[in-house]
XYZ file of N, CA and C in Angstrom:
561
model
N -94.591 -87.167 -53.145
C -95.440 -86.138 -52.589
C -96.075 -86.615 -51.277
N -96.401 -87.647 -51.208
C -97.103 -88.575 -49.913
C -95.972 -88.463 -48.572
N -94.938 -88.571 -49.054
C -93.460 -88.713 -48.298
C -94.002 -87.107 -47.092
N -93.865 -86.087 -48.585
C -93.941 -85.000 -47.774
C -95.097 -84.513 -46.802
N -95.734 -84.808 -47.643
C -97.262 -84.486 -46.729
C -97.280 -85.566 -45.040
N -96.778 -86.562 -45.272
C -96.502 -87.186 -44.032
C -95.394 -86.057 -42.917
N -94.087 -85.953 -43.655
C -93.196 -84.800 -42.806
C -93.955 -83.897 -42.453
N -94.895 -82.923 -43.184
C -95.348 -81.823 -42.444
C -96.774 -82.415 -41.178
N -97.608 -83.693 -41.841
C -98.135 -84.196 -40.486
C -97.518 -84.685 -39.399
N -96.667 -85.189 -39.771
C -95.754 -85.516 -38.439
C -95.559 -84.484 -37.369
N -94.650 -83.383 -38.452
C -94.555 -82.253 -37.384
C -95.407 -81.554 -36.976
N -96.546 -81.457 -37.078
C -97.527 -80.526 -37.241
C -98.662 -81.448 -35.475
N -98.124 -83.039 -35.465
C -98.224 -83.772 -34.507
C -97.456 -83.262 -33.371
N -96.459 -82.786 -33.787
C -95.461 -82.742 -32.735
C -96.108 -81.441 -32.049
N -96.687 -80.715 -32.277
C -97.233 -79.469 -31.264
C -98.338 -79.858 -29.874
N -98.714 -81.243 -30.330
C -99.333 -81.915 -29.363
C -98.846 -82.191 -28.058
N -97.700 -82.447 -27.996
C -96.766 -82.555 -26.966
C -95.898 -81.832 -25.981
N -96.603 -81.011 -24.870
C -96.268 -79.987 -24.272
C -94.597 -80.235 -23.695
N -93.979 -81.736 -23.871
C -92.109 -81.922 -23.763
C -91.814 -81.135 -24.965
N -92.413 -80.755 -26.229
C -91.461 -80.413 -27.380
C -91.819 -78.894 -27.464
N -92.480 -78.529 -27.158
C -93.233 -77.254 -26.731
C -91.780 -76.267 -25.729
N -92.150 -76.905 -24.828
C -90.478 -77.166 -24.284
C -89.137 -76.920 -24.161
N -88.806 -78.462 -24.911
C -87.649 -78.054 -25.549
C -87.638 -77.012 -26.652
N -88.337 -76.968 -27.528
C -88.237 -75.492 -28.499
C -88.272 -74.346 -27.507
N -88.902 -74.432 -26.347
C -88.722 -72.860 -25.677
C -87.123 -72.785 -25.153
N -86.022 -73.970 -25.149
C -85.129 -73.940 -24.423
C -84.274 -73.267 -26.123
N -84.507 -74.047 -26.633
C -83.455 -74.013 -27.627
C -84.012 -72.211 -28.776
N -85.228 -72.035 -28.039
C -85.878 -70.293 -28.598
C -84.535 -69.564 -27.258
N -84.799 -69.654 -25.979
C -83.412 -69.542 -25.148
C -82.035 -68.926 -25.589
N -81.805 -70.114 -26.149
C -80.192 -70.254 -26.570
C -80.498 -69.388 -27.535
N -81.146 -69.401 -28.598
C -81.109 -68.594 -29.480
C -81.327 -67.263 -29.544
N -81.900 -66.471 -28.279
C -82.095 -65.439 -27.847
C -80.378 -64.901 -27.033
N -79.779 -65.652 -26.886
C -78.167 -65.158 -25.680
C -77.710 -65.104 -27.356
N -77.609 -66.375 -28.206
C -76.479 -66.428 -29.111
C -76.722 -64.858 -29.904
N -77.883 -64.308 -30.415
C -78.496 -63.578 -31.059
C -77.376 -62.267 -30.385
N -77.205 -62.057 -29.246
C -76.226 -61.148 -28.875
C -75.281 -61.005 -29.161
N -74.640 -61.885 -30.027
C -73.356 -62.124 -30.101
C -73.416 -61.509 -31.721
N -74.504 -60.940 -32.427
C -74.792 -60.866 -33.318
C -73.366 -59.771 -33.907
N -73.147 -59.625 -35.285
C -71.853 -58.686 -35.555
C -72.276 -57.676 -36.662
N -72.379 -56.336 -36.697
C -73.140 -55.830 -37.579
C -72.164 -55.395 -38.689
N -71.916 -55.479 -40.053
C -71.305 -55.059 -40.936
C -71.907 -54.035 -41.656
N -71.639 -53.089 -41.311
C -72.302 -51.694 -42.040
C -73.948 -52.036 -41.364
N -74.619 -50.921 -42.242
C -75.892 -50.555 -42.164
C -76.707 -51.815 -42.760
N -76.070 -52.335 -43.636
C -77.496 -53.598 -44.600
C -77.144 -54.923 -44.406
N -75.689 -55.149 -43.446
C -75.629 -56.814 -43.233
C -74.977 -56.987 -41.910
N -75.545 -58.292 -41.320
C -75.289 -58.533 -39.598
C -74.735 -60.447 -39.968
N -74.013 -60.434 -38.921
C -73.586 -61.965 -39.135
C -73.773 -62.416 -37.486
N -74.625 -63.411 -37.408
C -75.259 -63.694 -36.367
C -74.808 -65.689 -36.047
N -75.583 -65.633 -35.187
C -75.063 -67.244 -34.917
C -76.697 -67.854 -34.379
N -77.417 -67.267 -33.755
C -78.244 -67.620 -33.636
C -78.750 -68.307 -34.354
N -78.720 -68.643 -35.725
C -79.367 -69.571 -36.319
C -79.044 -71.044 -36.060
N -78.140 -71.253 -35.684
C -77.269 -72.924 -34.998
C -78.345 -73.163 -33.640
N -78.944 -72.714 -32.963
C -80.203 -72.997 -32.215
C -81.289 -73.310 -32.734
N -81.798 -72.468 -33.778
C -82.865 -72.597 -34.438
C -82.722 -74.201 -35.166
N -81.798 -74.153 -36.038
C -81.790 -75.197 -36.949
C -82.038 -76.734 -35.897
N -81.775 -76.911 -34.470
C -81.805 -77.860 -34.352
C -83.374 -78.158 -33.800
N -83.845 -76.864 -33.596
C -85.796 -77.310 -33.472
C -85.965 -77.868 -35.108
N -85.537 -77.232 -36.147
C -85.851 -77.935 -37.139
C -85.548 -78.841 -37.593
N -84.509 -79.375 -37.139
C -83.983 -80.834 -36.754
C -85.159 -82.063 -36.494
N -85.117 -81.165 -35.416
C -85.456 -82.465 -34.373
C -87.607 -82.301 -34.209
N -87.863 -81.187 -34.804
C -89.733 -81.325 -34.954
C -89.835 -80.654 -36.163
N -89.133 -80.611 -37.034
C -89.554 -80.352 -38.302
C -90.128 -78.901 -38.886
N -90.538 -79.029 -40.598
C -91.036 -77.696 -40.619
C -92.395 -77.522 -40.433
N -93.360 -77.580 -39.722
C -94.412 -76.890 -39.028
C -94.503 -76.496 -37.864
N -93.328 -77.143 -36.855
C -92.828 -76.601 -35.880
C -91.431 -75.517 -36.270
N -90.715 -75.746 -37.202
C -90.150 -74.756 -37.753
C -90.124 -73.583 -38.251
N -91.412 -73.545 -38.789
C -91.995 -72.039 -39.721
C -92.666 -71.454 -38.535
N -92.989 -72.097 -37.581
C -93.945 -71.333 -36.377
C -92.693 -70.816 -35.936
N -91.838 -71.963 -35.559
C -90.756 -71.210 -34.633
C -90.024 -69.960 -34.691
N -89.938 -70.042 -36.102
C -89.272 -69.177 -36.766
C -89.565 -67.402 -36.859
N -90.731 -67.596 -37.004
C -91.945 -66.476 -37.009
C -91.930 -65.557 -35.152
N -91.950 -67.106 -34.679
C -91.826 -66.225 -32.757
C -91.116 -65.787 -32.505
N -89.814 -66.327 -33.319
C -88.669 -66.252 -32.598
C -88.140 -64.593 -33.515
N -88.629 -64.506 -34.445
C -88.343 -63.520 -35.156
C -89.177 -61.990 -34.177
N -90.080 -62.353 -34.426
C -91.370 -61.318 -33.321
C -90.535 -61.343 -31.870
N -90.331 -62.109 -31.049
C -89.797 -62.130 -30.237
C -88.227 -61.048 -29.651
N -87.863 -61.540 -31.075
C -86.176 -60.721 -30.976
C -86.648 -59.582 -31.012
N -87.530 -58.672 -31.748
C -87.893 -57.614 -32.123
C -88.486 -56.811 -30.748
N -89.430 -57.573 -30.572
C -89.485 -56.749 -29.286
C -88.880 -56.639 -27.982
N -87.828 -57.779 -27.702
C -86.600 -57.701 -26.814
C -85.853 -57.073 -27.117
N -85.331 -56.311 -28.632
C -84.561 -55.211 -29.258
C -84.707 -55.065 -30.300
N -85.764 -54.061 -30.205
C -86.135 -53.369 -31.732
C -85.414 -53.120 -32.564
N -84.840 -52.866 -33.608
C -84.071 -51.951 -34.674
C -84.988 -51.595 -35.536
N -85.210 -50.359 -35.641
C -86.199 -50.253 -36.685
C -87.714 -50.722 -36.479
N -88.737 -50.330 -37.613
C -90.028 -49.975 -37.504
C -90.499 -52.202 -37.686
N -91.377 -52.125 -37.263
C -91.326 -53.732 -37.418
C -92.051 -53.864 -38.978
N -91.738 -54.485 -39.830
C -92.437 -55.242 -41.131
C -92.064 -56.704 -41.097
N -93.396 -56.919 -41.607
C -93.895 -58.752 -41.527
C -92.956 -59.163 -42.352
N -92.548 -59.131 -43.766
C -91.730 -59.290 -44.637
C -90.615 -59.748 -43.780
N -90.185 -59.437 -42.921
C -88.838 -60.342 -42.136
C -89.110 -60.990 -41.189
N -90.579 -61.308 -40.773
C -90.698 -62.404 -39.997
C -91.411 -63.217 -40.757
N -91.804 -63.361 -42.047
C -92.112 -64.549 -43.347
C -90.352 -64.894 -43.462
N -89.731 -64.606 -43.653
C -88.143 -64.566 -43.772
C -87.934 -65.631 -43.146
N -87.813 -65.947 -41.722
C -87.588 -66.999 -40.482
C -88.466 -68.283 -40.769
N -89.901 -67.525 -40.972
C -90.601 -68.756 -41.456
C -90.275 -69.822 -42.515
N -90.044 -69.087 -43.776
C -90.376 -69.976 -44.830
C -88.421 -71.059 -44.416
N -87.561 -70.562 -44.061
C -86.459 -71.107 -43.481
C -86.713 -71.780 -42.671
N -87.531 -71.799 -41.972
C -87.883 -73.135 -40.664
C -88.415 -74.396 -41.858
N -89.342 -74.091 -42.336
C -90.227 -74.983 -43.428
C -88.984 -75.555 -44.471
N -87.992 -74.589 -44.758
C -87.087 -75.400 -45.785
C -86.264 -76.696 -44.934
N -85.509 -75.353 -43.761
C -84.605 -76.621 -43.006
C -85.656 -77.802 -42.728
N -86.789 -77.645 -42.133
C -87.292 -78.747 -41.602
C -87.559 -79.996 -42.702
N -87.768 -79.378 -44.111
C -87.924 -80.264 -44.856
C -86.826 -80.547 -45.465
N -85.442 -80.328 -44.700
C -84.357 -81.189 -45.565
C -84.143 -81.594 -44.577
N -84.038 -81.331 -43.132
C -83.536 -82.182 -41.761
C -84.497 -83.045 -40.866
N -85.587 -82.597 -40.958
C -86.754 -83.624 -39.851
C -86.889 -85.503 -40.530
N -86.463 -86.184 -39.543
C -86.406 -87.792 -39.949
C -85.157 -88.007 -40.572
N -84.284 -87.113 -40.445
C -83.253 -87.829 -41.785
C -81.696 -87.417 -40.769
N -81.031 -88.095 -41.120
C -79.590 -88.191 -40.429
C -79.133 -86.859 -40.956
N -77.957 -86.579 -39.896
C -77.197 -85.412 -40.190
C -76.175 -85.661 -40.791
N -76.078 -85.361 -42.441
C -74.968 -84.910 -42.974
C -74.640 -84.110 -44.093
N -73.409 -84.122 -44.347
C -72.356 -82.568 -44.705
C -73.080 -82.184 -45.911
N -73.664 -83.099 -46.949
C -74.182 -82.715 -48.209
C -75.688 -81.860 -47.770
N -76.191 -82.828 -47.234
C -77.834 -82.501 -46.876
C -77.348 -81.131 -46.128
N -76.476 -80.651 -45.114
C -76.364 -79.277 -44.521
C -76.079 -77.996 -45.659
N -74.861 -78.745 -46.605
C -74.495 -77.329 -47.450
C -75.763 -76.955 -48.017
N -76.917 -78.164 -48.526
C -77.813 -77.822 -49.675
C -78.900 -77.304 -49.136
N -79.092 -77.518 -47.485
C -80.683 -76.513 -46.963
C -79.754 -75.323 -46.719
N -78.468 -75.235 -46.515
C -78.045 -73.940 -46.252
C -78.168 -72.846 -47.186
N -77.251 -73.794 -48.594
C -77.486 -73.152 -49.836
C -78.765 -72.047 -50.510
N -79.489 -73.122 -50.279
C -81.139 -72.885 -50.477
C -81.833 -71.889 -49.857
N -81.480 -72.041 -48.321
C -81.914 -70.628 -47.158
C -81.118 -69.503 -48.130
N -79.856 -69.572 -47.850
C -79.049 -68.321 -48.314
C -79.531 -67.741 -49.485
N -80.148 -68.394 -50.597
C -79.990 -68.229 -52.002
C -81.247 -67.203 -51.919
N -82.548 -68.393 -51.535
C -83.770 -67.599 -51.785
C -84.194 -66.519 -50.393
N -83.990 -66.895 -49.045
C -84.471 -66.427 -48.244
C -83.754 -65.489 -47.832
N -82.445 -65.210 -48.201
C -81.817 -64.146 -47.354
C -80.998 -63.065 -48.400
N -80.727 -64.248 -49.803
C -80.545 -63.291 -50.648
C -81.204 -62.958 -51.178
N -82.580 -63.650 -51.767
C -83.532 -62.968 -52.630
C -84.822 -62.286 -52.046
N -85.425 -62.772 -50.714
C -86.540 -62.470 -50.375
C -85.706 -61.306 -48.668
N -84.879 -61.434 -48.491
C -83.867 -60.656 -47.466
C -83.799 -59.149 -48.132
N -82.934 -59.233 -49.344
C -82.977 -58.004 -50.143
C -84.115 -57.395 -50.582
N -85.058 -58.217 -50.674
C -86.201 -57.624 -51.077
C -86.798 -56.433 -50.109
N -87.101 -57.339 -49.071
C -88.086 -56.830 -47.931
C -86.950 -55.480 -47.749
N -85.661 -55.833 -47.882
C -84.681 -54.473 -47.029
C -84.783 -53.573 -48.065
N -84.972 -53.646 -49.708
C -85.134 -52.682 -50.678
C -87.026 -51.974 -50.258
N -87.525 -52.435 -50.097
C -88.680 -52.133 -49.418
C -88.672 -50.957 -48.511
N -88.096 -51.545 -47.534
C -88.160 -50.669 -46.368
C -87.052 -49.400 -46.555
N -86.006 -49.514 -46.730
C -84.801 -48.673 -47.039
C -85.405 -47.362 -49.005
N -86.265 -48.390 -49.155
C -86.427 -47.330 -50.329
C -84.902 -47.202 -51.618
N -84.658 -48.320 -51.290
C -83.475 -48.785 -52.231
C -83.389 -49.506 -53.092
N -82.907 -49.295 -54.099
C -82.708 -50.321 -55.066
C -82.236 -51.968 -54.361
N -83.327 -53.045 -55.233
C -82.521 -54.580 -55.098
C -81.263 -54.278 -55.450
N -80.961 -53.896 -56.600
C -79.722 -54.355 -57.238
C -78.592 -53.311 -56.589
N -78.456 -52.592 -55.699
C -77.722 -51.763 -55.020
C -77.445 -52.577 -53.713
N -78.766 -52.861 -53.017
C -78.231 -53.957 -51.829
C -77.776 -55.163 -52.074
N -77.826 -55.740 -53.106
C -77.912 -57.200 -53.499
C -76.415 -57.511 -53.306
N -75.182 -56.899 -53.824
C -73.955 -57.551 -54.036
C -73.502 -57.742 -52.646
N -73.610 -56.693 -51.342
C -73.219 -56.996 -50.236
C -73.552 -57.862 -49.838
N -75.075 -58.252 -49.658
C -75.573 -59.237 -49.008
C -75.464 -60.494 -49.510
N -75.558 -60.689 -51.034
C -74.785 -61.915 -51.503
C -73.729 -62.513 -50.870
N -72.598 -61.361 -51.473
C -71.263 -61.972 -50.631
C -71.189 -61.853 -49.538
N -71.672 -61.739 -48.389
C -71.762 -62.177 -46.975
C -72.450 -63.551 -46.928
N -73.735 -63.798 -47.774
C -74.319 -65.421 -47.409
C -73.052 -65.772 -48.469
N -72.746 -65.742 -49.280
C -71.695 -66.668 -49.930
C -70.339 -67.303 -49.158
N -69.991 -65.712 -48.026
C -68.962 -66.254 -47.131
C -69.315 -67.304 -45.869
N -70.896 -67.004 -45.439
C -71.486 -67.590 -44.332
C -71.647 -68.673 -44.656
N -72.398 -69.155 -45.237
C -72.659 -70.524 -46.659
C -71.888 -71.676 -45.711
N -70.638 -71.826 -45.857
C -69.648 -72.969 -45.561
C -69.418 -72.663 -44.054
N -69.766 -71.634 -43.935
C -69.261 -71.493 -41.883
C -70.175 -71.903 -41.605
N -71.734 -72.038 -41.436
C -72.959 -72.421 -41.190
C -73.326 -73.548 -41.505
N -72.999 -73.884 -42.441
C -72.946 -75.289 -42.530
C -72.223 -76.305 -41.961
N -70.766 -75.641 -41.441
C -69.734 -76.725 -41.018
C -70.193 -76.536 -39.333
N -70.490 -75.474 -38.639
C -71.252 -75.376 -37.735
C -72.283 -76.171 -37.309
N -73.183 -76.127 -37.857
C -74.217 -76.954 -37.582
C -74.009 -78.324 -37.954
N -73.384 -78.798 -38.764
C -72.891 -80.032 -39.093
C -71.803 -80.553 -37.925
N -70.986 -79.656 -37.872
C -69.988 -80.293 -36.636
C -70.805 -80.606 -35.130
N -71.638 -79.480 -34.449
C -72.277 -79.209 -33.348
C -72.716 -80.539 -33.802
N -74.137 -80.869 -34.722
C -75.158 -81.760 -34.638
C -74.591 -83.054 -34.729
N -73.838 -83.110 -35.599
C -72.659 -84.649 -35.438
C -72.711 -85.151 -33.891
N -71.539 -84.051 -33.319
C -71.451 -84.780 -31.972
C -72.365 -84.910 -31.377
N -73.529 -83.601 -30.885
C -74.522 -83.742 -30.647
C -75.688 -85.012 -30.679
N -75.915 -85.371 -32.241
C -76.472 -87.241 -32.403
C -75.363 -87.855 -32.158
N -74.170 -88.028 -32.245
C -73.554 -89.319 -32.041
C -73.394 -89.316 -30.003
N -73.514 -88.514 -29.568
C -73.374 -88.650 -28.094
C -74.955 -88.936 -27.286
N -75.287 -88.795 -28.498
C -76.804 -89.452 -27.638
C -77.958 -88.238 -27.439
N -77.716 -86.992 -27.605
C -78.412 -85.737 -27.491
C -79.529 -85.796 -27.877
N -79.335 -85.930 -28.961
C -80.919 -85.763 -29.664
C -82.258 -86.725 -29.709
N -81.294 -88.446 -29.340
C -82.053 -89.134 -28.959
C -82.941 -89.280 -27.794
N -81.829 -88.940 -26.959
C -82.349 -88.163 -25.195
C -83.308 -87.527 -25.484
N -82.891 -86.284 -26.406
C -84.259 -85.288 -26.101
C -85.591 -85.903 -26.400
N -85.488 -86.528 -27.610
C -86.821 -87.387 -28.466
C -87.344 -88.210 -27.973
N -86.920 -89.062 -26.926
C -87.233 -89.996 -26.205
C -87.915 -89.780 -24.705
N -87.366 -88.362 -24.445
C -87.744 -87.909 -23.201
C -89.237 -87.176 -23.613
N -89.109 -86.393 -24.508
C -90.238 -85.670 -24.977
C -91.468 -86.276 -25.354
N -91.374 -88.133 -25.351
C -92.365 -88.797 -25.874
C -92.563 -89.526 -24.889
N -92.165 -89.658 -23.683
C -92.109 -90.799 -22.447
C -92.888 -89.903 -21.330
């Protein structure tokens, strides 16, 4: 428990530092172009990429810079292109996913197990269970009517998102990227 409470002070340090401030606005950026590229499948599911930006602020400053990020970046998209009436319920969504990734990726090396299992985890609770929720909410629909689509879309995304961000962040730390950034951001 000490372990953790250190990860979220750490990151929660890291807002101190107007370099990481920063770089999260570069990599909020990228994640704003990729977000275009977004693909809509029917009315109740979108397959997006933007999240391969996000994940590496939670990478690299963790989840208290993660759950914030997550939250702006969510508010943000919305009012650069609305769809629909805005509810908080999907910008807690981004959040509590910054806070997971950050607490399976901040301090810890990138690999394939640790990616499937914060992916897993996002997909399971945040997009299938608390995703469907907020959209049965708003839509005035049954969970269990939206639920099977959106399942099997994170079930198909699951292993693409993971091998994504795992492949990108691989080369990414092994070429020196992330150290650059961390080193620059503290110098």
């Amino acid at each position: 428990m000490k372990k953790l409470a250190t990860l979220f002070t750490d990151s929660y340090n890291e807002f101190k530092n107007v370099k990481v401030l920063t770089a999260t606005g570069m990599f909020g950026a990228a994640s704003l172009v990729l977000g275009y590229f977004t693909i809509a499948v029917g009315d109740y599911v979108k397959i997006g990429f933007s999240t391969i930006a996000n994940q590496f602020v939670y990478y690299l400053f963790g989840p208290v810079v993660g759950g914030v990020f997550g939250g702006a970046m969510d508010i943000l998209k919305y009012l650069i292109k609305p769809t629909g009436g805005y509810f908080f319920g999907f910008t807690l969504v981004p959040m509590i996913a910054g806070v997971i990734y950050g607490i399976c990726y901040y301090k810890k090396p990138i690999s394939l197990w640790r990616t499937l299992v914060a992916e897993l985890i996002v997909a399971i609770f945040c997009n299938m269970l608390l995703g469907t929720y907020f959209l049965s909410i708003i839509l005035g629909k049954g969970f269990f009517v939206l639920f099977p689509l959106r399942a099997l879309k994170n079930i198909i995304m699951w292993p693409i998102h993971s091998m994504l961000f795992y492949t990108i962040g691989k080369t990414l730390e092994a070429s020196g990227v992330f150290r650059n950034l961390k080193s620059l951001a503290y110098h």
